[in-house]
XYZ file of C-alpha atoms in Angstrom:
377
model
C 0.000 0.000 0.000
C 0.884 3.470 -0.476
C 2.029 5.729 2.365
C -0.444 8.575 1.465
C -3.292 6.609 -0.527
C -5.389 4.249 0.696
C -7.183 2.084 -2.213
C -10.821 1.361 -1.642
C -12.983 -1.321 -3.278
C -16.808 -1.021 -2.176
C -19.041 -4.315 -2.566
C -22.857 -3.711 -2.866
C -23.774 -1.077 -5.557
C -27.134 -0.082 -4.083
C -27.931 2.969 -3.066
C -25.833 3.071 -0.052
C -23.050 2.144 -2.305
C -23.615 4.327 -5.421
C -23.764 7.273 -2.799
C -20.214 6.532 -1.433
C -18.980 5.566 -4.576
C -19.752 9.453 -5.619
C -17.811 10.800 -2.552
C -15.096 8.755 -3.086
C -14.986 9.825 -6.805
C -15.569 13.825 -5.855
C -12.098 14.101 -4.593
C -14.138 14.800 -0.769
C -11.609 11.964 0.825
C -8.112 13.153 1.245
C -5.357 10.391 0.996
C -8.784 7.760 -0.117
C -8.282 6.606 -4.087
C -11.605 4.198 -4.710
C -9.973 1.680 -7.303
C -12.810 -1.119 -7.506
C -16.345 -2.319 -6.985
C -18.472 -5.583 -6.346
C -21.988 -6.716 -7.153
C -23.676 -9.745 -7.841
C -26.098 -7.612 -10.105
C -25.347 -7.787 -13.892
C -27.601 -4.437 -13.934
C -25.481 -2.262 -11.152
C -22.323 -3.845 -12.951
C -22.992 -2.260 -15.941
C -23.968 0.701 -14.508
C -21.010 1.467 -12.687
C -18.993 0.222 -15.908
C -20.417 2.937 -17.791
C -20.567 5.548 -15.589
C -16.649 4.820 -14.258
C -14.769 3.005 -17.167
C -11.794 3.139 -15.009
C -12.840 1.026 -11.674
C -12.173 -2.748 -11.637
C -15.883 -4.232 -11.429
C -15.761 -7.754 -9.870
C -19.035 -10.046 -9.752
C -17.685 -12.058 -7.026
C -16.665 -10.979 -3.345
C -13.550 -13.523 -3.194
C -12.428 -12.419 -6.628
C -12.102 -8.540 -5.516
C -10.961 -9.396 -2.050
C -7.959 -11.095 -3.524
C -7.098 -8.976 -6.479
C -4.739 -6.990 -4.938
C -6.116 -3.997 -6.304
C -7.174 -2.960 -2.788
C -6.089 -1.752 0.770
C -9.562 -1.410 2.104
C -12.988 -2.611 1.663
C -16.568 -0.883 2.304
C -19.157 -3.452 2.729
C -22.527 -1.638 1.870
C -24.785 -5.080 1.164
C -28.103 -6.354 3.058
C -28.050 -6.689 6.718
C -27.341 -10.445 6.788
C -24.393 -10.250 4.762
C -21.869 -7.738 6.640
C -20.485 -10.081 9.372
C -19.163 -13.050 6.405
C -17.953 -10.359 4.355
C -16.116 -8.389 6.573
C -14.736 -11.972 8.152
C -13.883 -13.002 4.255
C -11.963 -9.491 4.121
C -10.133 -9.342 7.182
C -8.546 -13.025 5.802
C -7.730 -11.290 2.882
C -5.304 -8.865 4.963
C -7.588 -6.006 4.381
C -8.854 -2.986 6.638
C -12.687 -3.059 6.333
C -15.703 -0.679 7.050
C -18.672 -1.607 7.398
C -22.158 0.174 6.466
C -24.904 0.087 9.324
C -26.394 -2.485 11.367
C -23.482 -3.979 12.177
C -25.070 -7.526 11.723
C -29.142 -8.675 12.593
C -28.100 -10.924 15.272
C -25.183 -10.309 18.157
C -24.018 -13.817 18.116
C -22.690 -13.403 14.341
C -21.806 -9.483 14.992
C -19.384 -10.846 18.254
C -17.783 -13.481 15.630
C -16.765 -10.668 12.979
C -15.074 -8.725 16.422
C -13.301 -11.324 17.748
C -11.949 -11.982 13.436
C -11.252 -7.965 13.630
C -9.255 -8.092 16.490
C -7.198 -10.992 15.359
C -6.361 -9.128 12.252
C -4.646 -6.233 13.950
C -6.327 -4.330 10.432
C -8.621 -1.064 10.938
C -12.014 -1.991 11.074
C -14.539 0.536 11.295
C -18.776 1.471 11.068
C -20.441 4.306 8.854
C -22.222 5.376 12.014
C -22.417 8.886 10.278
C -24.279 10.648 13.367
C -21.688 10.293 15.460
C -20.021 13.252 13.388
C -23.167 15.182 14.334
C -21.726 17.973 16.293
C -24.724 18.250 18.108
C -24.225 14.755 19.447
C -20.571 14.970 19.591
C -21.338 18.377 22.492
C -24.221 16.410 24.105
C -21.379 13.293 24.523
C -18.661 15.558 26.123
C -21.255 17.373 28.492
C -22.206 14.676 30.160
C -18.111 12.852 29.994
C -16.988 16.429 31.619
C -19.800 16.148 34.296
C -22.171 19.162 33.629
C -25.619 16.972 33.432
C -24.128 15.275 36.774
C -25.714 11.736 37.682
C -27.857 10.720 34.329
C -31.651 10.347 35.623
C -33.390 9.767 32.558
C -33.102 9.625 28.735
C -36.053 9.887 26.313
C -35.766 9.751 22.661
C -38.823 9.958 20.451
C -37.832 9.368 16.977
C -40.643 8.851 14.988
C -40.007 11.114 11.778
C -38.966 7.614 9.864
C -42.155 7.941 7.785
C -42.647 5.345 4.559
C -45.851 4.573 3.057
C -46.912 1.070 1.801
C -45.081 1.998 -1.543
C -41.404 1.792 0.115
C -42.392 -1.633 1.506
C -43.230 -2.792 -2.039
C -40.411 -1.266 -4.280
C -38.746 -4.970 -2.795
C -39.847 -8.294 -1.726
C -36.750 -8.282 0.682
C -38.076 -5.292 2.201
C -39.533 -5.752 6.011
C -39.452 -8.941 6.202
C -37.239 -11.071 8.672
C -35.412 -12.911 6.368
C -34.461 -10.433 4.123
C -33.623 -7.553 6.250
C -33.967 -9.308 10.297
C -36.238 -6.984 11.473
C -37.912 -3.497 10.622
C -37.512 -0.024 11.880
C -35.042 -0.869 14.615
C -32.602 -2.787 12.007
C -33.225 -0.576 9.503
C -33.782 3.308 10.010
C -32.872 3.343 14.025
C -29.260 1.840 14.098
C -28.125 5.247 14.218
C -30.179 6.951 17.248
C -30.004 3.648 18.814
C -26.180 4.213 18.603
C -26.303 7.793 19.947
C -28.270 6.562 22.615
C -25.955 4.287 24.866
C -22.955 6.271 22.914
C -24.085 9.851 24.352
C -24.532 8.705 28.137
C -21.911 6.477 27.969
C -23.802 3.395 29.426
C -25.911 0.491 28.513
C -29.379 -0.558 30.030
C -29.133 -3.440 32.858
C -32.884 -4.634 31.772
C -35.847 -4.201 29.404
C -39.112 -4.186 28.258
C -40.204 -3.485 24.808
C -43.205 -3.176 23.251
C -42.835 -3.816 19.267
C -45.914 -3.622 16.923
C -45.675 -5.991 13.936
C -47.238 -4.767 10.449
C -48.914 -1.339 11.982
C -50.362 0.076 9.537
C -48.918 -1.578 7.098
C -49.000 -4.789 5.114
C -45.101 -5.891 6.448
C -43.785 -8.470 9.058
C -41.812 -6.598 11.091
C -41.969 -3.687 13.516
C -42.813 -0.610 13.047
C -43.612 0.564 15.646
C -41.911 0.543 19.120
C -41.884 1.525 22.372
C -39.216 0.440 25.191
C -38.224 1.104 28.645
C -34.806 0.337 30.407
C -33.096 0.751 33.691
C -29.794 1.547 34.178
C -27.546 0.401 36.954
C -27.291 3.575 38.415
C -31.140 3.626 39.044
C -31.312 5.944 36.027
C -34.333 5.424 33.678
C -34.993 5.774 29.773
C -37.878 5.375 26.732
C -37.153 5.031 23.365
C -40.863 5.296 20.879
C -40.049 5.157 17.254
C -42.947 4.642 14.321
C -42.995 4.736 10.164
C -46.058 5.095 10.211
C -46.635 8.351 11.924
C -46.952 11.984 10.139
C -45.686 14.321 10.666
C -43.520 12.948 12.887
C -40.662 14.176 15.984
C -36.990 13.871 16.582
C -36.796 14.329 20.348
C -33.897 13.016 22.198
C -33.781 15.018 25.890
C -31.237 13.653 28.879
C -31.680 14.833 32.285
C -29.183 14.441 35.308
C -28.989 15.642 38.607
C -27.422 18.846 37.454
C -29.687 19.827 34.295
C -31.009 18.796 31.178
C -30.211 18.680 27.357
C -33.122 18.592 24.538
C -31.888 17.901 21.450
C -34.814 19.299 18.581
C -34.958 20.890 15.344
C -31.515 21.241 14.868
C -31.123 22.986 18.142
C -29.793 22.013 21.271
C -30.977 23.715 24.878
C -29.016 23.118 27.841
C -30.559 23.980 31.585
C -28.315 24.487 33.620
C -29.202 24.202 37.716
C -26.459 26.437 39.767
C -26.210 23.696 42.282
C -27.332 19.768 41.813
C -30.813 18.341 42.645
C -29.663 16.841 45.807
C -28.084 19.239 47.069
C -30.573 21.559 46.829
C -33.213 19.256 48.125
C -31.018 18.732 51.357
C -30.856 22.146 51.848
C -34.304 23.772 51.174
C -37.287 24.067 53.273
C -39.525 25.873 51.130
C -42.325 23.601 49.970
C -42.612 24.751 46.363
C -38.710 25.683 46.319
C -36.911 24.639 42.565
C -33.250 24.808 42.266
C -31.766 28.136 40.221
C -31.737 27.422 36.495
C -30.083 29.060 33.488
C -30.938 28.112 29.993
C -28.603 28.242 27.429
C -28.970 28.026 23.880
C -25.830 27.021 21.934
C -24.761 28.875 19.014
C -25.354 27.137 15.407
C -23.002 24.212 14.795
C -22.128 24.098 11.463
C -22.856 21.362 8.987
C -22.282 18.048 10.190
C -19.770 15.574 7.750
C -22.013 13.115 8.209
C -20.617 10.258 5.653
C -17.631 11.939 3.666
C -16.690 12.520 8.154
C -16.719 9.175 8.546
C -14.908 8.317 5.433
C -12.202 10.903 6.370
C -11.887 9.483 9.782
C -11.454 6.039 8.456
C -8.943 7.084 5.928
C -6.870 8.973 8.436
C -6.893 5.786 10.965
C -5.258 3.838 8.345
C -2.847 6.467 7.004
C -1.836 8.313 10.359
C -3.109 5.843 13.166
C -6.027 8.885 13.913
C -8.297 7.298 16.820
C -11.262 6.219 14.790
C -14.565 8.001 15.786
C -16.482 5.082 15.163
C -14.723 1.948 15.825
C -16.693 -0.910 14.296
C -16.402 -3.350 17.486
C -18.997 -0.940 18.972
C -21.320 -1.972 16.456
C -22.701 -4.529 18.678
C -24.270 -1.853 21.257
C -26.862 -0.472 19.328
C -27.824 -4.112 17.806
C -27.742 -5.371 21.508
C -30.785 -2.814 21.979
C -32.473 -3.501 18.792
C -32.419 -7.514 19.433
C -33.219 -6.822 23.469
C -36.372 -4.810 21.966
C -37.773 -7.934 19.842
C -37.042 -10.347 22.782
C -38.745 -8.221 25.019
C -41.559 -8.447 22.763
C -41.351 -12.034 21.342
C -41.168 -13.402 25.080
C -43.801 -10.472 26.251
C -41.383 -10.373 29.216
C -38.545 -8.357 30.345
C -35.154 -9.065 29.080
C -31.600 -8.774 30.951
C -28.299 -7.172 29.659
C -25.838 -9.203 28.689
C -28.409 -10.482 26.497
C -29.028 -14.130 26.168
C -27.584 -14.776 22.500
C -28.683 -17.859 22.018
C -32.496 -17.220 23.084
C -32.872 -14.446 20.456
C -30.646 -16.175 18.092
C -33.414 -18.862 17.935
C -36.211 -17.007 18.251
C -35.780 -14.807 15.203
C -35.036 -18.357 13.391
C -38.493 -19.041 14.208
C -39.481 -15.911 12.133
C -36.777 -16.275 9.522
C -37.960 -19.610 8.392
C -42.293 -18.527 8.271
C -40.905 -15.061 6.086
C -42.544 -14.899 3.269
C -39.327 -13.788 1.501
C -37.297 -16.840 1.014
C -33.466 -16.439 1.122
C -30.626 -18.568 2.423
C -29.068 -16.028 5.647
C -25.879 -17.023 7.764
């Protein structure tokens, strides 16, 4: 490999691939040269053959993998298929990045970890919102203490609308074998992310409520709503719908020392001038409220979004820059997402660590009644 160019071969030429092929190809990605491309498609072959007569278009995975015309792969292929491929990859010797979910199921996500860490290559997650640097202030708030002890997180994300129309543009579409679940595996990875990333912690236990085909002729949820517990007694909801017009982007975190609403492209801070508990222990007024301050932050700026993450990737290879999104953590969000449909499937609560095996055979119950019929791994 070069010392200032990292070579990039993307497999899946959807539209999650045609969009990073185009930032690749803009010149956006400094030190990032994209060199080759992979579908099984005939179709996106030849469209990617006539739009870009000078990228090496492979049909098979192995056959780019191992052509030694790249340092670096981005897998941006169904849901199913990014733990083998990124597996097959890191065999190859190559540094691999991975589109969102991470996998459907955390038994087969934990397996592609254990391969990245064996590797000793740079392995890495689009999880674009975490370039957000609305997210990125709410994160390093609460690391540097000014929220105090987390109390509570809501997040109502429900602005994920899609008629019946999206659902049949593809028989794959919400169904559990072709895509392992609905709105959670498909337009939540990211807040679901955000969520344990923010605060810093994951839920100790759960219980989800996940509506099946609401509103909609589809097999899989689409509508949600869970509760956790944290182990510092803390508490949190997470609602999200795509069926629901118009609909909100909410996320709000409270602590012992103020609160944080994240809305509209704004985000509010209240500030108290002393924490909850200490004013509580100290008061004797009986409708006494601790001093507050609300601030409103001044505009961010665009967020980098993908071409961010790209970057970021790039650099990690290239200069050993910490990666913002490193893909091991992949397995957080999905641990919520799965935790949410065992919740529901067993109508019971569920525990963190989840049990792997449980949900691992539960959703093979639903795999094998889909009505889309695929081989998954």
């Amino acid at each position: 490999m070069s010392a200032t160019v990292v070579r990039y071969g993307i497999i899946g030429a959807g539209n999650m691939g045609m969009g990073h092929m185009n930032t690749f190809l803009s010149g956006a990605i400094q030190g990032a040269e994209l060199t080759a491309v992979c579908d099984v498609s005939a179709q996106k072959r030849a469209e990617v053959k006539e739009k870009w007569s000078h990228l090496q278009v492979f049909e098979h995975v192995k056959d780019m993998l191992h052509s030694g015309a790249i340092d670096a792969v981005l897998i941006a292929t169904p849901h199913y298929m990014h733990p083998s491929e990124a597996m097959e990859a890191f065999r190859a010797g190559l540094h691999v990045l991975i589109e969102k979910p991470a996998g459907v199921y955390i038994k087969q996500v934990r397996e592609m970890n254990t391969a990245a860490q064996q590797s000793g290559n740079v392995f890495g997650i689009v999880y674009n919102q975490r370039m957000n640097p609305m997210y990125r202030k709410l994160r390093e708030l609460i690391q540097e203490g000014e929220l105090g002890t987390i109390r509570r997180t809501n997040w109502i994300i429900t602005n994920w609308y899609r008629p019946q129309a999206y659902y049949d543009s593809g028989s794959w579409r919400a169904t559990w074998s072709g895509e392992g679940g609905g709105v959670l595996i498909n337009q939540c990875p990211h807040q679901l992310d955000l969520w344990q990333w923010t605060i810093g912690m994951m839920p100790k236990r759960m219980r989800a409520f996940c509506q099946f085909g609401k509103h909609r002729d589809i097999e899989v949820e689409n509508d949600v709503t869970a509760y956790v517990e944290y182990e510092n007694g803390a508490t949190g909801l997470f609602v999200t719908s795509t069926a629901e017009a118009p609909g909100t982007n909410r996320y709000e975190v409270t602590g012992d020392r103020g609160k944080v609403v994240i809305e509209d492209g704004m985000l509010s801070f209240w500030r108290l001038r002393e924490s909850e508990q200490d004013f509580n222990q100290r008061n004797t007024q009986a409708f006494g409220a601790p001093e507050c301050w609300k601030i409103e932050l001044p505009a961010f700026g665009p967020s980098p979004e993908h071409a961010g993450i790209l970057q970021n990737f790039t650099d990690a290879i290239l200069k050993g820059t910490p990666l913002v999104a490193p893909g091991e953590e992949g397995i957080h969000g999905l641990t919520l997402s799965n935790a949410m449909h065992l919740s529901t499937w067993l109508d019971d609560w569920v525990d963190l660590p989840l049990d792997e095996d449980l949900h691992e055979a539960e959703l093979r119950k639903r795999i094998e009644s889909s009505r889309h019929k695929v081989t998954t791994t």
